[in-house]
Amino acid sequence: MKALVWHGKEDIRCDQVSDPEIEDPRDAIVKVTSCAICGSDLHLFHNFIPAMLPGDIMGHEMMGEVMEVGSAAKGKLKVGDRIVVPFTIICGECDQCKRGNFSVCERTNRKKELASKVFGHPTAGLFGYTHLTGGYPGGQAEYLRVPFADATHIKVPDSLKDEQVLFLGDIFPTGWQAAVQCDIEPTDTVAIWGCGPVGQMAIRSAVLLGAKQVVAIDCIPERLSMAEAGGAITINFEEESVVGRLNDLTSGKGPEKCIDAIGLEAHVTPTQPDTLLDRAKQMVMLESDRPHVLREMIYVCRTAGTISIPGVYGGLVDKFPMGLAMNKGLTFRMGQTHVNRWTDDLLRRIEEGQIDPSFVITHTVRLEDGPEMYKVFRDKQDSCVKVVLKP
Amino acid sequence: MIAFSRLSGIARSKGDPKVLRTGPSSLGGADRLARGLGWFSIGLGLTELLAPRLITRAVGLRGREGLVRAFGVRELGHGVLSLSVDKQAGLWSRVAGDVLDIVAVLPALSPANRKHGNAELALIMLLGVTVLDVLAAQGVSARHRRPPTGWRSYSDRSGFPQGAERARGAARRDFQTASDTQAPPAIAPGVA
């Protein structure tokens, strides 16, 4: 089969690979009908997240048709079922899964020893996302083996198109969880850094959850236009002061809720000198992540406010203003998304027409065009916001 | 490259797909040239830093070992930058470095220098590398440039089939925030 394979920094190829096989009675094989390139795939593309190996198949946003089911998964899945595959692999039985903390499932990371050494305790297995999270082959491929398939799936009705439900596997619940973690009240201003796909979903989620005003921060005009269409007030950080404008919009008090939908690769610009220093340190491996957004959020957030972090961080950050955070009494909520905790509710909202996540798709191409689209997406060329691949 | 993929197969299970044949890469020709020049910078930088006398002796610039060492450090910087995601900056910094190198070698072209033949050869090589650096920098910049104009407006993409205004607060009616993400309630009425 064909698959997008990581061969090194900025080197993704559409390779011919062997077909996946069922290894465990709980496995299933899925014929992928749609998959997407996620913003966090770019962290792997840039080799900022450790423990990728040449030959790893990319992709953690995918859906398709069940082709083969292991004996232990037959009660929950059957051949022909149409499913979205959540990016977090879950057993559904461990203590964390029972609490709904699916992204820290205790059983599905098959490289627990490695993960324990790095993280202290292992997190869940993830598709196409380094050997620290199990080294499971990803879904930017024609076929995918889904481990723990009896729990790791979201069944979707035939009445909805792939484009409407594909993002239930990652960016939609990620944006939703980011907003839910803020416990938005009708008097709240929610500021969201980053208008990429997750930021766009967080904007819509904050609107649905009834924030008084949603403010979106970015510097890419097409992304800002999409944010504005979703009901956000926009700030172009290359044209105006983020802190000044946010304070103006909140009578000088700052936003109650701040969401970081950027993560470890904050935009590097001379207008924000700390980003230049971070980039230089990152280049010589003195720092793994560029935390400009965290610093700005902590500074501008209202006292006793909440900071929600769906953006991916990979390791170590410098100059983290812990003193500000402590003295202001800020609450931090973060983590990989507990996808299945939210998907029944979100699927219902899509079916009822409250939201249609397909608005974010700007490019639909063949799987073979994937390597070039990584470049286009990374360089933000051709007004690219979200790429869907059709194997 | 496929050899590395096969070698890494020891970290995979038997049901995981293995690479059989590699296809076209996301790296373009300009990217590969940038990578090559980056490694060249690292090699040259290490030589200048660790064995400056080799260079000063060859071009007849004895006594300038300190300058060559400084250029070595600078060259390592070019290399790191050219091998990074910000390779455009790395390649243009190499071009600036080429100019400094050319200026530094000019005094050695004097007929009084017994090694002026070598210095001429060094200058020709430097001019050639400069041309290569300019071409690589232009190629990489063109490949990765985001056009400053011509972006598409997505102002018609609200994502709310029933309209943004109707969507505002729609989930408040039927969504119960779980206790692990609830903010502490206010202890007095009328807090805004």
Coordinates of C-alpha atoms in Angstrom, one line a residue:
Chain A
M1 CA 0.0 0.0 0.0
K2 CA 1.0 3.7 -0.2
A3 CA 1.8 5.7 2.9
L4 CA 3.4 9.0 3.9
V5 CA 6.6 8.0 5.6
W6 CA 9.0 10.1 7.8
H7 CA 12.6 9.8 6.6
G8 CA 14.1 12.7 8.5
K9 CA 13.8 16.4 9.2
E10 CA 11.5 17.9 6.5
D11 CA 11.7 14.7 4.5
I12 CA 8.3 13.0 4.1
R13 CA 7.8 10.6 1.2
C14 CA 5.0 8.8 -0.3
D15 CA 6.4 5.2 -0.1
Q16 CA 5.2 1.8 -1.0
V17 CA 5.0 -0.2 2.2
S18 CA 3.8 -3.6 3.3
D19 CA 0.1 -3.9 4.3
P20 CA -0.6 -3.9 8.1
E21 CA -1.7 -7.1 9.7
I22 CA -3.8 -8.0 12.7
E23 CA -1.5 -8.8 15.6
D24 CA -3.9 -9.0 18.5
P25 CA -7.5 -10.2 18.8
R26 CA -8.5 -6.6 19.7
D27 CA -7.1 -5.2 16.4
A28 CA -9.0 -4.1 13.3
I29 CA -7.8 -3.1 9.9
V30 CA -9.4 0.0 8.4
K31 CA -9.4 1.1 4.7
V32 CA -8.7 4.8 5.1
T33 CA -11.1 7.0 3.0
S34 CA -9.9 10.4 4.3
C35 CA -7.0 11.6 6.5
A36 CA -5.6 15.0 7.3
I37 CA -2.3 16.8 7.9
C38 CA -2.5 18.2 11.5
G39 CA -0.5 21.2 12.8
S40 CA 1.2 18.9 15.2
D41 CA 2.5 16.8 12.3
L42 CA 4.6 19.8 11.5
H43 CA 6.5 19.4 14.9
L44 CA 7.5 15.9 13.6
F45 CA 8.2 17.3 10.1
H46 CA 10.7 19.7 11.8
N47 CA 12.0 16.9 14.1
F48 CA 11.2 18.9 17.3
I49 CA 9.5 16.0 19.0
P50 CA 12.0 13.3 19.8
A51 CA 12.0 9.6 19.0
M52 CA 10.9 9.5 15.4
L53 CA 12.6 6.9 13.3
P54 CA 13.1 6.7 9.5
G55 CA 10.3 4.5 8.2
D56 CA 7.6 5.8 10.6
I57 CA 4.2 6.3 9.0
M58 CA 2.7 9.7 9.6
G59 CA -0.8 10.7 10.4
H60 CA -3.2 10.8 13.4
E61 CA -6.4 12.2 11.9
M62 CA -8.1 9.6 9.8
M63 CA -11.3 7.7 9.1
G64 CA -12.5 4.8 6.9
E65 CA -14.2 1.5 6.5
V66 CA -13.5 -1.5 8.7
M67 CA -12.1 -4.3 6.5
E68 CA -11.1 -6.9 9.1
V69 CA -11.9 -7.4 12.7
G70 CA -9.9 -9.4 15.4
S71 CA -11.9 -12.0 17.3
A72 CA -12.0 -9.9 20.5
A73 CA -13.3 -6.8 18.8
K74 CA -16.2 -8.5 17.0
G75 CA -18.8 -7.5 19.5
K76 CA -18.2 -3.8 19.0
L77 CA -17.1 -3.6 15.3
K78 CA -18.0 -5.4 12.2
V79 CA -16.7 -5.4 8.6
G80 CA -18.2 -2.5 6.7
D81 CA -18.6 -0.2 9.7
R82 CA -17.7 3.4 9.0
I83 CA -15.5 4.8 11.7
V84 CA -13.4 7.8 12.6
V85 CA -10.2 6.7 14.4
P86 CA -9.3 8.9 17.5
F87 CA -5.7 9.8 17.6
T88 CA -5.4 8.5 21.2
I89 CA -5.4 4.7 21.4
I90 CA -7.5 3.6 24.4
C91 CA -8.2 0.4 26.2
G92 CA -11.5 1.7 27.8
E93 CA -10.8 -0.4 30.9
C94 CA -7.9 1.1 32.9
D95 CA -8.4 3.6 35.8
Q96 CA -7.7 6.6 33.6
C97 CA -10.0 5.5 30.8
K98 CA -12.8 4.9 33.4
R99 CA -12.2 8.5 34.6
G100 CA -12.4 9.8 31.0
N101 CA -8.7 10.7 30.9
F102 CA -8.3 8.7 27.7
S103 CA -5.1 10.5 26.6
V104 CA -3.3 9.0 29.5
C105 CA -4.6 5.5 29.1
E106 CA -2.4 3.2 31.1
R107 CA -2.3 0.2 28.8
T108 CA -2.0 1.3 25.2
N109 CA 1.5 2.7 25.0
R110 CA 3.5 -0.4 23.8
K111 CA 6.8 1.4 24.6
K112 CA 6.1 2.0 28.3
E113 CA 9.7 1.7 29.4
L114 CA 10.9 4.4 27.1
A115 CA 8.0 6.7 27.9
S116 CA 8.4 6.1 31.7
K117 CA 12.1 7.1 31.5
V118 CA 11.2 10.4 29.7
F119 CA 7.8 11.3 31.2
G120 CA 8.0 9.6 34.6
H121 CA 4.9 7.6 33.8
P122 CA 3.7 6.5 30.3
T123 CA 0.9 8.2 28.5
A124 CA -1.5 6.6 26.0
G125 CA -0.4 5.2 22.7
L126 CA -0.9 7.7 19.8
F127 CA -1.0 7.0 16.1
G128 CA 1.9 8.3 14.0
Y129 CA 3.4 10.3 16.8
T130 CA 6.9 9.1 17.8
H131 CA 8.1 6.0 19.7
L132 CA 7.5 7.8 23.1
T133 CA 3.8 7.2 22.5
G134 CA 4.1 3.7 21.2
G135 CA 5.5 4.2 17.7
Y136 CA 2.2 3.1 16.2
P137 CA 2.1 3.5 12.4
G138 CA -0.2 6.5 11.4
G139 CA -3.1 6.9 9.2
Q140 CA -1.7 8.8 6.2
A141 CA -1.9 5.6 4.4
E142 CA -4.3 3.4 2.4
Y143 CA -4.8 1.0 5.3
L144 CA -4.4 1.3 9.1
R145 CA -4.2 -1.3 11.9
V146 CA -6.2 0.0 14.8
P147 CA -5.0 -1.5 18.1
F148 CA -7.6 -1.9 20.9
A149 CA -10.2 -1.3 18.1
D150 CA -13.1 -2.4 20.2
A151 CA -12.6 0.9 22.2
T152 CA -10.6 3.0 19.8
H153 CA -13.2 4.1 17.3
I154 CA -16.1 6.5 16.8
K155 CA -18.9 5.1 14.6
V156 CA -20.3 7.6 12.3
P157 CA -23.6 7.5 10.3
D158 CA -23.6 7.3 6.5
S159 CA -25.7 10.5 6.3
L160 CA -22.7 12.6 7.1
K161 CA -19.9 13.2 4.7
D162 CA -16.3 12.3 5.5
E163 CA -15.4 16.0 5.7
Q164 CA -18.0 16.7 8.3
V165 CA -16.9 14.0 10.7
L166 CA -13.2 13.4 10.0
F167 CA -12.1 16.0 12.5
L168 CA -13.9 14.2 15.4
G169 CA -10.6 12.2 15.5
D170 CA -8.5 15.2 16.7
I171 CA -8.9 18.9 16.0
F172 CA -12.6 19.3 16.8
P173 CA -12.5 17.7 20.2
T174 CA -9.1 19.3 20.8
G175 CA -10.6 22.8 20.3
W176 CA -13.7 21.8 22.3
Q177 CA -11.6 20.4 25.2
A178 CA -9.5 23.6 25.2
A179 CA -12.7 25.6 25.6
V180 CA -14.4 23.3 28.1
Q181 CA -11.3 23.4 30.3
C182 CA -11.9 27.1 30.6
D183 CA -15.3 26.5 32.1
I184 CA -16.6 29.5 30.1
E185 CA -19.1 31.8 31.8
P186 CA -21.4 34.2 29.9
T187 CA -19.4 37.2 31.2
D188 CA -16.0 35.8 30.0
T189 CA -13.6 37.1 27.4
V190 CA -11.8 34.1 25.9
A191 CA -8.5 35.0 24.1
I192 CA -7.2 32.3 21.7
W193 CA -3.6 32.5 20.4
G194 CA -3.3 30.8 17.0
C195 CA -5.9 30.6 14.2
G196 CA -4.7 27.4 12.7
P197 CA -7.1 24.4 12.6
V198 CA -7.2 23.8 16.4
G199 CA -7.5 27.6 17.0
Q200 CA -10.5 27.7 14.6
M201 CA -12.2 24.9 16.4
A202 CA -11.5 26.5 19.8
I203 CA -13.1 29.7 18.6
R204 CA -16.3 27.9 17.4
S205 CA -16.3 25.9 20.7
A206 CA -16.0 29.1 22.8
V207 CA -18.8 30.7 20.8
L208 CA -21.0 27.6 21.3
L209 CA -20.2 27.6 25.0
G210 CA -21.4 31.2 25.2
A211 CA -18.4 33.4 25.9
K212 CA -19.2 37.1 26.0
Q213 CA -16.4 37.8 23.5
V214 CA -13.9 35.6 21.8
V215 CA -10.6 37.2 20.7
A216 CA -8.4 35.5 18.1
I217 CA -4.7 36.3 17.7
D218 CA -2.6 35.5 14.6
C219 CA -0.7 37.3 11.8
I220 CA -2.0 35.4 8.8
P221 CA -4.7 37.3 7.1
E222 CA -6.7 34.4 5.7
R223 CA -6.7 32.7 9.1
L224 CA -7.8 35.9 10.7
S225 CA -10.7 36.2 8.2
M226 CA -11.8 32.7 9.0
A227 CA -11.7 33.5 12.7
E228 CA -13.7 36.6 12.2
A229 CA -16.3 34.5 10.2
G230 CA -16.6 32.3 13.3
G231 CA -17.5 35.2 15.5
A232 CA -14.2 36.3 16.9
I233 CA -12.7 39.7 17.3
T234 CA -9.2 39.5 15.7
I235 CA -5.8 40.8 16.6
N236 CA -3.0 40.8 14.1
F237 CA 0.1 40.7 16.3
E238 CA 2.3 42.1 13.6
E239 CA 0.2 45.2 13.4
E240 CA -0.8 46.0 17.0
S241 CA 0.1 45.2 20.6
V242 CA -1.7 42.0 21.8
V243 CA -1.5 43.0 25.5
G244 CA -2.7 46.6 24.8
R245 CA -5.6 45.5 22.6
L246 CA -6.7 42.7 25.0
N247 CA -6.6 45.1 27.9
D248 CA -8.7 47.6 25.9
L249 CA -11.3 44.9 25.1
T250 CA -11.6 44.0 28.8
S251 CA -11.6 47.4 30.5
G252 CA -8.0 47.0 31.5
K253 CA -8.6 43.7 33.4
G254 CA -7.3 41.2 30.8
P255 CA -9.2 38.1 29.5
E256 CA -10.5 35.7 32.1
K257 CA -9.7 32.7 29.9
C258 CA -6.6 32.2 27.6
I259 CA -6.1 29.4 25.1
D260 CA -2.7 28.5 23.6
A261 CA -3.5 26.9 20.2
I262 CA 0.1 27.4 19.1
G263 CA 2.4 25.1 21.1
L264 CA 6.1 24.8 20.8
E265 CA 6.6 26.6 17.5
A266 CA 5.6 30.2 18.2
H267 CA 6.1 32.6 15.3
V268 CA 9.6 34.1 15.3
T269 CA 9.6 37.8 14.6
P270 CA 11.8 40.8 15.5
T271 CA 8.8 42.6 17.0
Q272 CA 8.9 40.0 19.8
P273 CA 12.6 39.6 20.6
D274 CA 12.1 36.7 23.0
T275 CA 11.1 34.6 20.0
L276 CA 14.5 35.3 18.4
L277 CA 16.3 34.2 21.5
D278 CA 14.2 31.0 21.8
R279 CA 14.8 30.2 18.1
A280 CA 18.6 30.5 18.6
K281 CA 18.5 28.4 21.7
Q282 CA 16.3 25.8 20.0
M283 CA 18.8 25.6 17.1
V284 CA 21.7 24.7 19.3
M285 CA 19.5 22.4 21.5
L286 CA 19.6 24.6 24.6
E287 CA 15.8 24.7 24.6
S288 CA 13.3 22.4 22.8
D289 CA 10.2 24.6 22.7
R290 CA 9.5 28.3 22.0
P291 CA 7.1 29.4 24.7
H292 CA 6.4 33.0 23.7
V293 CA 2.6 32.5 23.8
L294 CA 2.8 31.0 27.3
R295 CA 4.7 34.1 28.5
E296 CA 2.3 36.5 26.9
M297 CA -0.8 34.6 28.2
I298 CA 0.5 34.5 31.7
Y299 CA 1.2 38.3 31.5
V300 CA -2.1 39.4 30.1
C301 CA -4.5 36.9 31.7
R302 CA -6.8 38.4 34.3
T303 CA -5.8 37.6 37.9
A304 CA -7.4 34.3 39.1
G305 CA -7.9 33.4 35.4
T306 CA -7.5 30.2 33.5
I307 CA -4.9 29.2 31.0
S308 CA -5.8 26.2 28.7
I309 CA -3.1 24.6 26.6
P310 CA -4.1 22.3 23.8
G311 CA -1.0 23.3 21.8
V312 CA 1.7 20.6 21.8
Y313 CA 4.9 21.1 23.8
G314 CA 7.7 18.6 23.4
G315 CA 10.1 19.2 26.3
L316 CA 11.8 22.1 28.0
V317 CA 10.9 25.8 28.0
D318 CA 13.1 28.7 29.3
K319 CA 12.1 31.9 31.0
F320 CA 8.7 30.6 32.0
P321 CA 7.3 33.3 34.3
M322 CA 6.2 31.1 37.2
G323 CA 6.3 33.9 39.6
L324 CA 3.7 35.8 37.7
A325 CA 1.5 32.7 37.3
M326 CA 1.7 31.9 41.0
N327 CA 1.1 35.4 42.3
K328 CA -1.8 36.0 39.9
G329 CA -3.4 32.8 41.1
L330 CA -3.8 31.4 37.6
T331 CA -5.2 27.9 36.9
F332 CA -3.5 25.8 34.2
R333 CA -5.3 23.0 32.3
M334 CA -3.6 21.1 29.6
G335 CA -3.0 17.8 27.9
Q336 CA -3.5 15.7 24.9
T337 CA -7.2 15.4 24.0
H338 CA -9.4 12.8 25.7
V339 CA -11.0 12.4 22.3
N340 CA -13.7 9.8 23.1
R341 CA -14.8 11.8 26.2
W342 CA -16.3 14.4 23.9
T343 CA -17.2 12.7 20.6
D344 CA -20.7 11.5 21.2
D345 CA -21.8 15.0 22.2
L346 CA -19.9 16.6 19.3
L347 CA -21.2 14.1 16.7
R348 CA -24.8 15.0 17.9
R349 CA -24.0 18.7 17.4
I350 CA -22.8 18.0 13.9
E351 CA -25.9 16.0 13.1
E352 CA -28.2 18.7 14.5
G353 CA -26.5 21.3 12.4
Q354 CA -25.1 23.4 15.2
I355 CA -21.6 23.2 13.6
D356 CA -20.0 21.8 10.4
P357 CA -16.3 21.3 11.0
S358 CA -15.7 21.0 7.2
F359 CA -15.4 24.8 7.0
V360 CA -11.7 24.6 7.9
I361 CA -10.7 22.5 4.8
T362 CA -8.9 24.5 2.2
H363 CA -7.1 21.8 0.3
T364 CA -8.2 18.3 -0.7
V365 CA -5.6 16.3 -2.6
R366 CA -4.4 12.7 -3.3
L367 CA -2.2 10.9 -0.8
E368 CA 0.6 11.0 -3.4
D369 CA 0.5 14.8 -3.2
G370 CA 1.0 14.6 0.6
P371 CA 4.8 15.4 0.7
E372 CA 4.4 18.6 -1.3
M373 CA 1.3 19.6 0.8
Y374 CA 3.4 19.3 4.0
K375 CA 5.6 22.0 2.5
V376 CA 2.6 24.1 1.4
F377 CA 0.9 23.8 4.8
R378 CA 4.1 24.6 6.7
D379 CA 5.0 27.6 4.5
K380 CA 1.3 28.8 4.7
Q381 CA 1.4 29.0 0.9
D382 CA -1.8 29.1 -1.3
S383 CA -3.8 30.3 1.7
C384 CA -3.6 26.8 3.1
V385 CA -5.3 26.2 6.5
K386 CA -6.2 22.5 6.5
V387 CA -5.2 19.7 4.1
V388 CA -7.3 16.6 3.6
L389 CA -5.7 13.6 1.8
K390 CA -7.7 11.0 -0.1
P391 CA -5.8 7.7 -0.3
Chain B
M1 CA 17.7 6.0 3.0
I2 CA 15.7 2.8 2.7
A3 CA 18.6 1.1 4.6
F4 CA 17.9 3.4 7.6
S5 CA 14.2 2.6 7.3
R6 CA 15.0 -1.1 7.3
L7 CA 17.4 -0.8 10.2
S8 CA 14.7 1.0 12.3
G9 CA 12.4 -2.0 11.6
I10 CA 13.8 -3.5 14.8
A11 CA 11.7 -1.0 16.7
R12 CA 8.5 -2.2 15.0
S13 CA 6.2 -5.2 15.6
K14 CA 5.6 -7.9 13.0
G15 CA 2.2 -6.5 11.9
D16 CA 3.5 -2.9 11.3
P17 CA 4.0 -1.9 7.7
K18 CA 7.6 -1.8 6.4
V19 CA 9.0 0.4 3.7
L20 CA 9.4 -1.5 0.4
R21 CA 10.1 1.3 -2.0
T22 CA 10.6 5.0 -1.4
G23 CA 8.8 7.7 -3.3
P24 CA 9.2 11.4 -4.0
S25 CA 10.2 13.5 -1.0
S26 CA 9.0 16.8 0.4
L27 CA 12.6 18.0 0.1
G28 CA 13.2 19.9 -3.1
G29 CA 16.6 20.2 -4.9
A30 CA 17.2 23.6 -3.4
D31 CA 16.6 22.1 0.1
R32 CA 19.1 19.3 -0.5
L33 CA 21.7 21.8 -1.8
A34 CA 21.1 23.9 1.4
R35 CA 21.7 20.8 3.4
G36 CA 24.9 20.0 1.5
L37 CA 26.2 23.6 2.0
G38 CA 25.3 23.4 5.7
W39 CA 27.4 20.3 6.2
F40 CA 30.2 21.9 4.1
S41 CA 30.1 24.9 6.5
I42 CA 30.3 22.6 9.5
G43 CA 33.3 20.8 8.0
L44 CA 35.1 24.0 7.0
G45 CA 34.3 25.7 10.3
L46 CA 35.8 22.8 12.3
T47 CA 38.9 22.9 10.1
E48 CA 39.3 26.6 10.6
L49 CA 38.8 26.3 14.3
L50 CA 41.0 23.3 14.9
A51 CA 43.8 23.7 12.2
P52 CA 44.0 27.4 11.3
R53 CA 47.7 27.1 10.4
L54 CA 46.9 24.7 7.6
I55 CA 45.0 27.6 6.0
T56 CA 47.2 30.5 6.8
R57 CA 50.3 28.6 5.5
A58 CA 48.5 27.6 2.3
V59 CA 47.6 31.1 1.3
G60 CA 50.6 32.9 2.9
L61 CA 48.8 34.7 5.6
R62 CA 50.8 33.6 8.6
G63 CA 50.0 35.4 11.8
R64 CA 46.3 35.6 11.0
E65 CA 45.4 32.3 12.8
G66 CA 43.2 34.2 15.3
L67 CA 41.1 35.6 12.5
V68 CA 40.8 32.2 10.8
R69 CA 39.6 30.7 14.1
A70 CA 37.0 33.5 14.4
F71 CA 35.9 32.7 10.9
G72 CA 35.6 29.1 11.9
V73 CA 33.2 29.9 14.7
R74 CA 31.2 32.1 12.2
E75 CA 31.2 29.2 9.7
L76 CA 29.8 26.8 12.3
G77 CA 27.0 29.3 12.8
H78 CA 26.3 29.4 9.1
G79 CA 26.2 25.6 9.1
V80 CA 23.8 25.2 12.1
L81 CA 21.5 27.8 10.6
S82 CA 21.6 26.3 7.1
L83 CA 20.8 22.8 8.5
S84 CA 17.9 24.2 10.5
V85 CA 14.3 24.9 9.4
D86 CA 15.4 28.5 8.8
K87 CA 17.7 27.6 6.1
Q88 CA 17.0 30.7 4.0
A89 CA 18.6 32.8 6.8
G90 CA 21.5 30.3 6.9
L91 CA 22.2 30.5 3.2
W92 CA 22.0 34.3 3.1
S93 CA 24.4 34.4 6.1
R94 CA 26.8 32.2 4.1
V95 CA 26.7 34.8 1.3
A96 CA 27.6 37.5 3.7
G97 CA 30.3 35.3 5.1
D98 CA 31.7 34.7 1.6
V99 CA 32.1 38.5 1.2
L100 CA 34.1 38.6 4.4
D101 CA 36.2 35.6 3.2
I102 CA 37.0 37.4 -0.1
V103 CA 38.0 40.6 1.7
A104 CA 40.2 38.6 4.0
V105 CA 42.0 36.8 1.2
L106 CA 42.7 40.0 -0.9
P107 CA 45.9 41.0 0.9
A108 CA 47.4 37.6 0.0
L109 CA 47.1 38.4 -3.7
S110 CA 50.1 40.7 -3.4
P111 CA 53.0 39.7 -5.7
A112 CA 55.2 40.0 -2.6
N113 CA 53.4 36.9 -1.2
R114 CA 55.2 33.8 -2.1
K115 CA 52.0 31.8 -2.0
H116 CA 50.0 34.3 -4.1
G117 CA 49.3 31.5 -6.6
N118 CA 47.5 29.6 -3.9
A119 CA 45.7 32.8 -2.8
E120 CA 44.4 33.3 -6.4
L121 CA 43.1 29.7 -6.5
A122 CA 41.4 30.3 -3.1
L123 CA 39.8 33.5 -4.5
I124 CA 38.5 31.6 -7.5
M125 CA 37.1 28.9 -5.2
L126 CA 35.5 31.6 -3.0
L127 CA 33.9 33.3 -6.0
G128 CA 32.5 29.9 -7.2
V129 CA 31.1 29.1 -3.7
T130 CA 29.6 32.6 -3.5
V131 CA 27.7 32.0 -6.8
L132 CA 26.5 28.6 -5.5
D133 CA 25.4 30.2 -2.2
V134 CA 23.5 32.9 -4.0
L135 CA 21.8 30.4 -6.3
A136 CA 20.9 28.2 -3.3
A137 CA 19.6 31.1 -1.2
Q138 CA 17.5 32.3 -4.1
G139 CA 16.2 28.8 -4.8
V140 CA 15.3 28.1 -1.2
S141 CA 13.7 31.5 -0.7
A142 CA 11.6 31.1 -3.9
R143 CA 10.5 27.6 -2.8
H144 CA 9.4 28.5 0.7
R145 CA 8.3 32.1 0.2
R146 CA 4.7 33.0 1.2
P147 CA 3.5 35.5 -1.3
P148 CA 2.9 38.8 0.5
T149 CA -0.3 39.5 -1.5
G150 CA -3.1 37.4 -3.1
W151 CA -4.3 35.6 0.0
R152 CA -7.9 34.3 -0.1
S153 CA -10.5 35.6 2.3
Y154 CA -12.4 32.9 4.2
S155 CA -15.0 35.4 5.6
D156 CA -17.8 33.2 4.3
R157 CA -16.7 30.2 6.4
S158 CA -18.4 30.5 9.8
G159 CA -18.7 26.8 10.4
F160 CA -22.2 27.4 11.8
P161 CA -24.8 26.2 9.3
Q162 CA -27.5 28.1 11.2
G163 CA -25.5 31.3 11.5
A164 CA -23.0 32.6 14.0
E165 CA -25.5 34.5 16.0
R166 CA -27.7 31.5 16.6
A167 CA -24.7 29.4 17.5
R168 CA -23.6 31.8 20.3
G169 CA -24.2 30.0 23.5
A170 CA -26.1 27.1 21.9
A171 CA -24.2 24.5 23.8
R172 CA -24.9 26.2 27.2
R173 CA -28.4 24.8 27.1
D174 CA -27.3 21.1 27.1
F175 CA -23.7 20.9 28.1
Q176 CA -22.7 20.2 31.7
T177 CA -19.1 21.0 32.5
A178 CA -17.5 18.1 34.4
S179 CA -16.4 18.7 37.9
D180 CA -12.7 18.4 37.0
T181 CA -12.9 21.5 34.8
Q182 CA -15.3 23.7 36.8
A183 CA -14.1 27.0 38.0
P184 CA -14.8 27.7 41.7
P185 CA -18.2 29.4 42.1
A186 CA -18.4 33.0 43.2
I187 CA -19.0 33.3 47.0
A188 CA -21.0 36.6 46.7
P189 CA -23.7 37.6 44.2
G190 CA -23.3 40.2 41.5
V191 CA -19.8 39.3 40.5
A192 CA -19.1 40.2 36.9

